[in-house]
C-alpha positions as a LaTeX table, in Angstrom:
\begin{tabular}{lrrr}
\hline
Residue & $x$ (\AA) & $y$ (\AA) & $z$ (\AA) \\
\hline
Met1 & $-99.64$ & $-205.87$ & 47.27 \\
Ile2 & $-99.45$ & $-205.50$ & 43.48 \\
Trp3 & $-103.16$ & $-204.68$ & 43.22 \\
Leu4 & $-102.83$ & $-202.10$ & 45.99 \\
Thr5 & $-99.95$ & $-200.45$ & 44.14 \\
Ile6 & $-101.90$ & $-200.40$ & 40.86 \\
Val7 & $-104.98$ & $-198.88$ & 42.53 \\
Leu8 & $-102.92$ & $-196.26$ & 44.37 \\
Met9 & $-101.08$ & $-195.27$ & 41.20 \\
Gly10 & $-104.41$ & $-194.99$ & 39.38 \\
Leu11 & $-105.77$ & $-192.73$ & 42.13 \\
Val12 & $-102.69$ & $-190.52$ & 42.02 \\
Val13 & $-102.98$ & $-190.14$ & 38.25 \\
Phe14 & $-106.72$ & $-189.46$ & 38.46 \\
Phe15 & $-106.42$ & $-186.76$ & 41.13 \\
Asn16 & $-103.47$ & $-185.10$ & 39.40 \\
Arg17 & $-105.42$ & $-184.88$ & 36.15 \\
Tyr18 & $-108.56$ & $-183.79$ & 37.94 \\
Cys19 & $-106.74$ & $-180.97$ & 39.74 \\
Phe20 & $-105.21$ & $-179.63$ & 36.51 \\
Leu21 & $-108.19$ & $-180.14$ & 34.20 \\
Ala22 & $-111.21$ & $-179.29$ & 36.35 \\
Pro23 & $-112.36$ & $-175.79$ & 35.36 \\
Gly24 & $-114.02$ & $-175.09$ & 38.73 \\
Leu25 & $-110.84$ & $-175.46$ & 40.80 \\
Pro26 & $-108.86$ & $-172.24$ & 41.36 \\
Leu27 & $-105.51$ & $-173.92$ & 40.74 \\
Arg28 & $-103.24$ & $-171.98$ & 38.37 \\
Leu29 & $-99.62$ & $-172.79$ & 37.57 \\
Ser30 & $-96.86$ & $-170.23$ & 37.41 \\
Pro31 & $-94.96$ & $-169.78$ & 34.14 \\
Arg32 & $-91.86$ & $-171.37$ & 35.71 \\
Val33 & $-93.79$ & $-174.52$ & 36.66 \\
Lys34 & $-95.32$ & $-174.68$ & 33.18 \\
Thr35 & $-91.82$ & $-174.45$ & 31.69 \\
Leu36 & $-90.56$ & $-177.21$ & 33.97 \\
Leu37 & $-93.55$ & $-179.42$ & 33.12 \\
Ser38 & $-92.83$ & $-179.02$ & 29.41 \\
Phe39 & $-89.69$ & $-181.13$ & 29.94 \\
Ser40 & $-91.55$ & $-183.99$ & 31.62 \\
Val41 & $-92.73$ & $-185.72$ & 28.42 \\
Pro42 & $-89.24$ & $-186.10$ & 26.88 \\
Ala43 & $-87.88$ & $-187.18$ & 30.27 \\
Val44 & $-90.53$ & $-189.87$ & 30.72 \\
Leu45 & $-90.16$ & $-191.11$ & 27.14 \\
Thr46 & $-86.40$ & $-191.32$ & 27.57 \\
Ala47 & $-86.83$ & $-193.24$ & 30.83 \\
Ile48 & $-89.19$ & $-195.69$ & 29.14 \\
Cys49 & $-87.38$ & $-196.11$ & 25.81 \\
Gly50 & $-83.79$ & $-195.96$ & 27.09 \\
Pro51 & $-83.64$ & $-199.50$ & 28.48 \\
Ile52 & $-85.45$ & $-200.88$ & 25.42 \\
Val53 & $-82.89$ & $-199.33$ & 23.10 \\
Ala54 & $-79.81$ & $-200.03$ & 25.21 \\
Phe55 & $-80.46$ & $-203.56$ & 26.45 \\
Ser56 & $-81.43$ & $-206.91$ & 24.98 \\
Gly57 & $-82.57$ & $-208.95$ & 27.94 \\
Asp58 & $-79.75$ & $-208.64$ & 30.45 \\
Gln59 & $-77.03$ & $-207.73$ & 27.97 \\
Leu60 & $-75.98$ & $-204.31$ & 26.76 \\
Arg61 & $-76.38$ & $-203.94$ & 22.99 \\
Ala62 & $-73.29$ & $-202.87$ & 21.10 \\
Ala63 & $-73.69$ & $-199.57$ & 19.23 \\
Pro64 & $-72.84$ & $-200.78$ & 15.69 \\
Asp65 & $-75.13$ & $-203.81$ & 15.99 \\
Asn66 & $-78.09$ & $-202.02$ & 17.58 \\
Pro67 & $-80.97$ & $-201.69$ & 15.08 \\
Tyr68 & $-82.99$ & $-199.50$ & 17.45 \\
Leu69 & $-80.15$ & $-197.00$ & 17.67 \\
Trp70 & $-79.76$ & $-196.87$ & 13.89 \\
Gly71 & $-83.51$ & $-196.54$ & 13.36 \\
Gly72 & $-83.77$ & $-193.79$ & 15.96 \\
Gly73 & $-80.88$ & $-191.91$ & 14.40 \\
Val74 & $-82.36$ & $-192.11$ & 10.90 \\
Cys75 & $-85.82$ & $-191.04$ & 12.10 \\
Gly76 & $-84.29$ & $-188.21$ & 14.12 \\
Asp77 & $-82.37$ & $-186.99$ & 11.08 \\
Ile78 & $-85.49$ & $-187.15$ & 8.93 \\
Gly79 & $-87.43$ & $-185.29$ & 11.61 \\
Val80 & $-84.85$ & $-182.53$ & 11.81 \\
Leu81 & $-84.67$ & $-182.18$ & 8.05 \\
Ser82 & $-88.43$ & $-182.17$ & 7.55 \\
Ala83 & $-89.03$ & $-179.75$ & 10.43 \\
Gln84 & $-86.96$ & $-177.13$ & 8.59 \\
His85 & $-89.58$ & $-177.00$ & 5.83 \\
Ala86 & $-93.12$ & $-175.66$ & 6.06 \\
Gly87 & $-95.56$ & $-178.40$ & 7.00 \\
Gly88 & $-92.81$ & $-180.68$ & 8.25 \\
Gly89 & $-95.05$ & $-182.22$ & 10.89 \\
Val90 & $-97.54$ & $-183.29$ & 8.24 \\
Ala91 & $-95.01$ & $-184.44$ & 5.66 \\
Glu92 & $-92.75$ & $-186.33$ & 8.06 \\
Pro93 & $-94.68$ & $-189.64$ & 8.24 \\
Ala94 & $-95.02$ & $-189.75$ & 4.46 \\
Asp95 & $-91.30$ & $-189.02$ & 4.06 \\
Ile96 & $-90.39$ & $-191.77$ & 6.51 \\
Tyr97 & $-92.65$ & $-194.21$ & 4.64 \\
Arg98 & $-91.13$ & $-193.31$ & 1.27 \\
Ala99 & $-87.58$ & $-193.54$ & 2.62 \\
Ala100 & $-88.28$ & $-196.93$ & 4.24 \\
Arg101 & $-89.90$ & $-198.23$ & 1.05 \\
His102 & $-86.93$ & $-197.20$ & $-1.09$ \\
Phe103 & $-84.49$ & $-198.58$ & 1.48 \\
Leu104 & $-86.28$ & $-201.94$ & 1.51 \\
Lys105 & $-86.32$ & $-202.07$ & $-2.30$ \\
Phe106 & $-82.59$ & $-201.33$ & $-2.31$ \\
Ala107 & $-81.93$ & $-203.92$ & 0.41 \\
Cys108 & $-83.87$ & $-206.56$ & $-1.56$ \\
Tyr109 & $-81.91$ & $-205.66$ & $-4.69$ \\
Ile110 & $-78.58$ & $-205.99$ & $-2.84$ \\
Ser111 & $-79.72$ & $-209.26$ & $-1.25$ \\
Asn112 & $-80.73$ & $-210.70$ & $-4.63$ \\
Leu113 & $-77.45$ & $-209.51$ & $-6.13$ \\
Arg114 & $-75.50$ & $-211.25$ & $-3.37$ \\
Leu115 & $-77.46$ & $-214.45$ & $-3.89$ \\
Phe116 & $-76.92$ & $-214.23$ & $-7.64$ \\
Leu117 & $-73.16$ & $-213.72$ & $-7.21$ \\
Leu118 & $-72.95$ & $-216.50$ & $-4.62$ \\
Tyr119 & $-74.89$ & $-218.83$ & $-6.93$ \\
Gly120 & $-72.53$ & $-217.96$ & $-9.80$ \\
Ile121 & $-69.45$ & $-218.62$ & $-7.66$ \\
Leu122 & $-70.86$ & $-221.94$ & $-6.44$ \\
Trp123 & $-71.88$ & $-222.92$ & $-9.98$ \\
Arg124 & $-68.38$ & $-222.20$ & $-11.30$ \\
Ser125 & $-66.73$ & $-224.13$ & $-8.46$ \\
Val126 & $-69.01$ & $-227.13$ & $-9.04$ \\
Ser127 & $-68.63$ & $-227.06$ & $-12.82$ \\
Asp128 & $-64.83$ & $-226.61$ & $-12.62$ \\
Gly129 & $-64.34$ & $-229.36$ & $-10.03$ \\
\hline
\end{tabular}
């Protein structure tokens, strides 16, 4: 049953692509249908990524503790900001890389600072006691 479903889905995808991409077929889409089809990619990506972002196994992830939600928000903000400038589509991956690199350096610095302070507090408590 699973193999039949996979084969049938593959045939549906093949014939849909063949009908739209074959130059010899006289199939033309109206502007309204083209406009409606332009929304299909974000809809499919949302349907695929939504459960990944919202759930961890069978449990709903809380918003403040959800790293996917934070990462998506930061990348969305960077995308909006870089799209306002000329060449934003080209510069965006480099900007995301630079921002992530600086964030990781800062996070390592904060982590080392915490360890240093914790070590100092423990050292004082051991040496005083």
